[in-house]
PDB file of C-alpha atoms in Angstrom:
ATOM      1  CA  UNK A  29      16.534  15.349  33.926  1.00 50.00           C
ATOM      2  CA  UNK A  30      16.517  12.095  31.846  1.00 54.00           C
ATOM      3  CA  UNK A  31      15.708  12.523  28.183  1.00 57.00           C
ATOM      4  CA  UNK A  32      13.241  10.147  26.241  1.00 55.00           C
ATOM      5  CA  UNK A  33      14.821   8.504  23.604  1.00 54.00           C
ATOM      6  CA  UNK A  34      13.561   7.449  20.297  1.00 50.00           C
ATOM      7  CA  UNK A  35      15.024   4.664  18.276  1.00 51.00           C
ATOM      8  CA  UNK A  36      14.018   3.746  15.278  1.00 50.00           C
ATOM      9  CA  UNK A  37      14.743  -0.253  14.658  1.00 57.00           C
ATOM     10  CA  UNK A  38      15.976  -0.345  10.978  1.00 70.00           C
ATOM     11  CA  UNK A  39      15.258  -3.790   9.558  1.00 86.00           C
ATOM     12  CA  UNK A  40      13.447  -4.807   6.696  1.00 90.00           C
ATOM     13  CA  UNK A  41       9.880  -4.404   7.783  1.00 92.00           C
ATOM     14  CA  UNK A  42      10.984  -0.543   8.770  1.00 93.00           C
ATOM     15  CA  UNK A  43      12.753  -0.214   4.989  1.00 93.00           C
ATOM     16  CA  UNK A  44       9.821  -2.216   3.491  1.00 95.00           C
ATOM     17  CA  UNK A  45       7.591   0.731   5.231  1.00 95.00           C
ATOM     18  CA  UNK A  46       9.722   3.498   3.864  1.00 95.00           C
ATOM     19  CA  UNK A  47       9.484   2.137   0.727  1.00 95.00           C
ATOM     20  CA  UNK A  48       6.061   2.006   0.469  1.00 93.00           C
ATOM     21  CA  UNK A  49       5.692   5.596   2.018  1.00 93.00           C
ATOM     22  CA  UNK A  50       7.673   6.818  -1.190  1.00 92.00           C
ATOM     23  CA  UNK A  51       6.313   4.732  -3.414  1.00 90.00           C
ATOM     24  CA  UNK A  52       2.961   6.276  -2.943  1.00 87.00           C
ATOM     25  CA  UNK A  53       4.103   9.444  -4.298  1.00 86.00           C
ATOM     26  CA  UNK A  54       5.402   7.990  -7.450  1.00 84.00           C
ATOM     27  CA  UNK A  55       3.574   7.222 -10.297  1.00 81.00           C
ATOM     28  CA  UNK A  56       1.627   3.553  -9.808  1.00 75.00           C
ATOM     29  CA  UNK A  57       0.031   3.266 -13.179  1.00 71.00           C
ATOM     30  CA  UNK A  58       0.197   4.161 -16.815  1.00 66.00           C
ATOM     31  CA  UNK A  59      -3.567   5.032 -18.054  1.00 68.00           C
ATOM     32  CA  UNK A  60      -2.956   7.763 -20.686  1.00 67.00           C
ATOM     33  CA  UNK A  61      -0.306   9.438 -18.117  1.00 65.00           C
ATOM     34  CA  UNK A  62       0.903   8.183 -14.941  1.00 64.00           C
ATOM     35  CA  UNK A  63      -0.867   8.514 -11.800  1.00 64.00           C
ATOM     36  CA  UNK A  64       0.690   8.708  -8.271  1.00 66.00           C
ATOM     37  CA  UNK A  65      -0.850   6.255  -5.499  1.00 65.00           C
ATOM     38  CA  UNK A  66      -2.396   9.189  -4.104  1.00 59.00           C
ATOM     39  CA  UNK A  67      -4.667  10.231  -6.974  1.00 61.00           C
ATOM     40  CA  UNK A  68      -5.773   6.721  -7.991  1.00 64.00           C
ATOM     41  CA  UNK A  69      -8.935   7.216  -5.673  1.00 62.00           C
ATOM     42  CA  UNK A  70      -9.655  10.781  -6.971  1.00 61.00           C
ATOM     43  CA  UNK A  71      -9.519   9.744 -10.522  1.00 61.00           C
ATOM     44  CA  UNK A  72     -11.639   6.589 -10.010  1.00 57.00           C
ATOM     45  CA  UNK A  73     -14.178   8.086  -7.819  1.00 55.00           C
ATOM     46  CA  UNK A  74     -14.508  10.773 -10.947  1.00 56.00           C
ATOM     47  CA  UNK A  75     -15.047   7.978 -13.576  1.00 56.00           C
ATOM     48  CA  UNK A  76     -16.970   5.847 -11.083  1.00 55.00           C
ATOM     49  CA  UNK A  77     -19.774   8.876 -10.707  1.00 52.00           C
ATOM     50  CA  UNK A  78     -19.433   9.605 -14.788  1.00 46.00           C
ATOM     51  CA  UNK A  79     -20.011   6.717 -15.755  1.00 48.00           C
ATOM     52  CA  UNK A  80     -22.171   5.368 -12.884  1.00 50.00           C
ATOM     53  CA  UNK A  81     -25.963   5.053 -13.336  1.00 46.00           C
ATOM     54  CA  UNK A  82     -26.262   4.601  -9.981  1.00 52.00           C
ATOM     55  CA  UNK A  83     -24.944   8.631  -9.525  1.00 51.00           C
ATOM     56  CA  UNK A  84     -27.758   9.463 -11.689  1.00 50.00           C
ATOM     57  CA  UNK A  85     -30.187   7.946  -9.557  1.00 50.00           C
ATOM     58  CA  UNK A  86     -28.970   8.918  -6.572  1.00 56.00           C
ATOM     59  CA  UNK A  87     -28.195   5.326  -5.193  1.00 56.00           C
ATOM     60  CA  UNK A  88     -25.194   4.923  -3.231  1.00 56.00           C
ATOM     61  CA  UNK A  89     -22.792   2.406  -4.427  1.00 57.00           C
ATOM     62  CA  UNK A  90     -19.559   1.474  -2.217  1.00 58.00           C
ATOM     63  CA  UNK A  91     -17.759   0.663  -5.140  1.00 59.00           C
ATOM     64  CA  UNK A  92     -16.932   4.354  -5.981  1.00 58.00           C
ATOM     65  CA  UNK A  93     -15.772   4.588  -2.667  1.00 62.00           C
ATOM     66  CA  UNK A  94     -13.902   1.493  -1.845  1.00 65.00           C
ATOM     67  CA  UNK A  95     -10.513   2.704  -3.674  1.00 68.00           C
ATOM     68  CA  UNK A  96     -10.328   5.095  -1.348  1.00 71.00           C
ATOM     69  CA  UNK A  97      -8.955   1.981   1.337  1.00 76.00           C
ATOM     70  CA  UNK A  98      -5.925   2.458  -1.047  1.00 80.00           C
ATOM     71  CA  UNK A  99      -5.024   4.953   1.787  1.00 84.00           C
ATOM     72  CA  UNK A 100      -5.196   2.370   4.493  1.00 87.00           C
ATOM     73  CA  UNK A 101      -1.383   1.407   2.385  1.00 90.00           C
ATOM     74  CA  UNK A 102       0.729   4.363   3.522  1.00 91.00           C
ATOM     75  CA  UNK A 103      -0.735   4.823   6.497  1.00 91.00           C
ATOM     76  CA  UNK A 104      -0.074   1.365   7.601  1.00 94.00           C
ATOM     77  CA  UNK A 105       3.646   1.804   6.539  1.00 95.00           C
ATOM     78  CA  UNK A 106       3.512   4.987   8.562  1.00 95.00           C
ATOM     79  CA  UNK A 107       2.034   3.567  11.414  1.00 96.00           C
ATOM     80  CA  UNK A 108       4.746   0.523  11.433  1.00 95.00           C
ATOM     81  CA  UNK A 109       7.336   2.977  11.453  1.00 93.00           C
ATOM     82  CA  UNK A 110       5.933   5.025  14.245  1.00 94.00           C
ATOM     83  CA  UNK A 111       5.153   1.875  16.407  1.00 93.00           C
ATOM     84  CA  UNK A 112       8.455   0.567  15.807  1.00 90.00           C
ATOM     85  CA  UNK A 113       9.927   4.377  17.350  1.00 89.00           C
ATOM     86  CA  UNK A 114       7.677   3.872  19.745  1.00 90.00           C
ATOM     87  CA  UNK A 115       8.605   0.065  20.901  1.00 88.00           C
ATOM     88  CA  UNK A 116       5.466  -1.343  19.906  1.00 92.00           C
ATOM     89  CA  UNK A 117       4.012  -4.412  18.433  1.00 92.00           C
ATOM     90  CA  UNK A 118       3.728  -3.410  14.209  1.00 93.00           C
ATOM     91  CA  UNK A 119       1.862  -6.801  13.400  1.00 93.00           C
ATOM     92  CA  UNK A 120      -1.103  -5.363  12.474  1.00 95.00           C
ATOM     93  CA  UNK A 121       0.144  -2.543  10.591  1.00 95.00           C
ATOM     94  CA  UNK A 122       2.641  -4.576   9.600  1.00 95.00           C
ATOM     95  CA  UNK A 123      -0.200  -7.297   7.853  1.00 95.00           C
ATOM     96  CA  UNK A 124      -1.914  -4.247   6.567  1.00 94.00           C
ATOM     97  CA  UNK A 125       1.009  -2.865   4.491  1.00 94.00           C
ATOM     98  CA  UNK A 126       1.734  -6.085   3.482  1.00 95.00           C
ATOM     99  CA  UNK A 127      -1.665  -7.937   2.495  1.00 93.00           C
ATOM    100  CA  UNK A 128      -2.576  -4.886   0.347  1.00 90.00           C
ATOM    101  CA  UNK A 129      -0.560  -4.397  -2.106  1.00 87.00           C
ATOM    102  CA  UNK A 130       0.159  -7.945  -2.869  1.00 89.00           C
ATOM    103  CA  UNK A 131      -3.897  -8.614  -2.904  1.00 87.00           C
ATOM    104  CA  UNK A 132      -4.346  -5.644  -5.060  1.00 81.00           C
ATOM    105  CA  UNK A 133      -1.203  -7.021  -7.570  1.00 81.00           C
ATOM    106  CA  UNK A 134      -2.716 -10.674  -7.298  1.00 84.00           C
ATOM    107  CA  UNK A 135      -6.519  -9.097  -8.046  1.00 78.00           C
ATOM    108  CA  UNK A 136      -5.359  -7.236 -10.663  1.00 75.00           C
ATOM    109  CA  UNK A 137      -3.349  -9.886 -12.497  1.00 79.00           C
ATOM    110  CA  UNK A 138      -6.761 -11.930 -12.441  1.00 80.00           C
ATOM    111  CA  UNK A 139      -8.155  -9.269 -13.994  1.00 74.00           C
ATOM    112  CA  UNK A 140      -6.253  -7.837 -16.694  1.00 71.00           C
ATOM    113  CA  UNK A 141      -3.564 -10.708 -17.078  1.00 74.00           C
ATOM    114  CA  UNK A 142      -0.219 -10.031 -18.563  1.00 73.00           C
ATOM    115  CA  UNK A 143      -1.202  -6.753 -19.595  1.00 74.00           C
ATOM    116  CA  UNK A 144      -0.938  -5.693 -16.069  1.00 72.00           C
ATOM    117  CA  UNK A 145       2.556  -5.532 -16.533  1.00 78.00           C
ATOM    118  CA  UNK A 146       2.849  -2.260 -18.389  1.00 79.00           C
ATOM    119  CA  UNK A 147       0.476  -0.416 -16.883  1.00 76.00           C
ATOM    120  CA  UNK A 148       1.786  -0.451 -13.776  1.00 81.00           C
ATOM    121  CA  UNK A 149       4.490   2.567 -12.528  1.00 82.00           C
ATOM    122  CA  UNK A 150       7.311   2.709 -11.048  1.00 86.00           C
ATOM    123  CA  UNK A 151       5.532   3.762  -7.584  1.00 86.00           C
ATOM    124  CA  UNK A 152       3.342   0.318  -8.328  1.00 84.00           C
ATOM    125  CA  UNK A 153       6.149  -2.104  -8.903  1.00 88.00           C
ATOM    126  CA  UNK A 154       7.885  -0.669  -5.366  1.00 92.00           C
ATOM    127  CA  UNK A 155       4.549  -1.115  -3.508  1.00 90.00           C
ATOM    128  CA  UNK A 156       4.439  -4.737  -4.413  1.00 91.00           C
ATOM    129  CA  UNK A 157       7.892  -5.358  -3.802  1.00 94.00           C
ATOM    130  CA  UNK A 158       8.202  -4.064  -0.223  1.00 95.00           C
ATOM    131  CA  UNK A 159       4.405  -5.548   0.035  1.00 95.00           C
ATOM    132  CA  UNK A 160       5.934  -9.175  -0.229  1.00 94.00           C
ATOM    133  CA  UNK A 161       8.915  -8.217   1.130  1.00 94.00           C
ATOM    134  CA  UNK A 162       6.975  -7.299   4.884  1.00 94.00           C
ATOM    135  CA  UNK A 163       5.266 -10.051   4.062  1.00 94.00           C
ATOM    136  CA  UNK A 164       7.680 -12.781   3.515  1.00 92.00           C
ATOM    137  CA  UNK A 165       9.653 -11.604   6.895  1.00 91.00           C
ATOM    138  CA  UNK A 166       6.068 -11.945   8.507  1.00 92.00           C
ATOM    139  CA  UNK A 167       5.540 -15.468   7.043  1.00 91.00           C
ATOM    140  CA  UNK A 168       9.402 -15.970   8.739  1.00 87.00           C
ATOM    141  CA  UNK A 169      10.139 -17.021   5.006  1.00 89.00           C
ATOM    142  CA  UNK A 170      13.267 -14.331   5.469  1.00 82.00           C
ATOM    143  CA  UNK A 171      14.502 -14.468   9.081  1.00 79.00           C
ATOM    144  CA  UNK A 172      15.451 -11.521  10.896  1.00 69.00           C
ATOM    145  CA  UNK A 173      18.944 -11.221  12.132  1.00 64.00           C
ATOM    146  CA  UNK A 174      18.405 -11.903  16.663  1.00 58.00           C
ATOM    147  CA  UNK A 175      15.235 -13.125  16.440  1.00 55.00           C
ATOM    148  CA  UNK A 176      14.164 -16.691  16.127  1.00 46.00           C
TER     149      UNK A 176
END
């Protein structure tokens, strides 16, 4: 009886992943407290309907619910590490985890300029980092070692 075998292919996409996967459990910004990747949407769903006249009215407005694609980030990662296991193609997982995070920093440096800086966490400044990092091995701006 042959038994399957599962390998998982460690390079940097796969660590970029794991990063990310941790990450989101750290704290990603600095409001008052710090806030872990996972409660972001909670939190701004909460002030989106308090301060929202739109909740009063009854109105629906997809902006209270769009920060809830901040989910789409780990699960990504996950999913690159499972199709990597599984010896399939991560691209689009891969682009997912990667176009994210370094979207969301580049929106939010638009936004609030330098002072994005210190409000972002430690969880934050990781997601970014492996973020480019899957991104610059996609844009073969780092080469992988046996692949051309």
């Amino acid at each position: 009886m042959a038994k399957s075998r599962i390998s998982f292919p460690v390079d940097l996409v796969t660590i970029g992943a794991a990063v990310i996967i941790v990450a989101f459990f750290l704290p990603w910004i600095k409001l008052g407290g710090s806030f872990a990747g996972y409660e972001i949407p909670d939190i701004a769903h909460a002030a989106g309907k308090a301060t929202s006249l739109k909740s009063w009215t009854g109105k629906f407005d997809i902006n209270v619910y769009l920060v809830y694609s901040l989910f789409l980030v780990p699960i990504s990662a996950a999913a690159i590490i499972a199709f990597g296991a599984m010896g399939k193609d991560r691209t689009i997982p891969a682009w997912i985890a990667a176009v994210m995070p370094t979207a969301g920093f580049v929106y939010g440096f638009i936004r609030l300029q330098f002072d994005l800086f210190p409000r972002l966490g430690v969880g934050g400044w990781l997601t970014v980092a492996a973020g480019v990092l899957i991104l610059l091995v996609l844009l073969n701006v780092i080469k992988m070692p046996g692949k051309r």
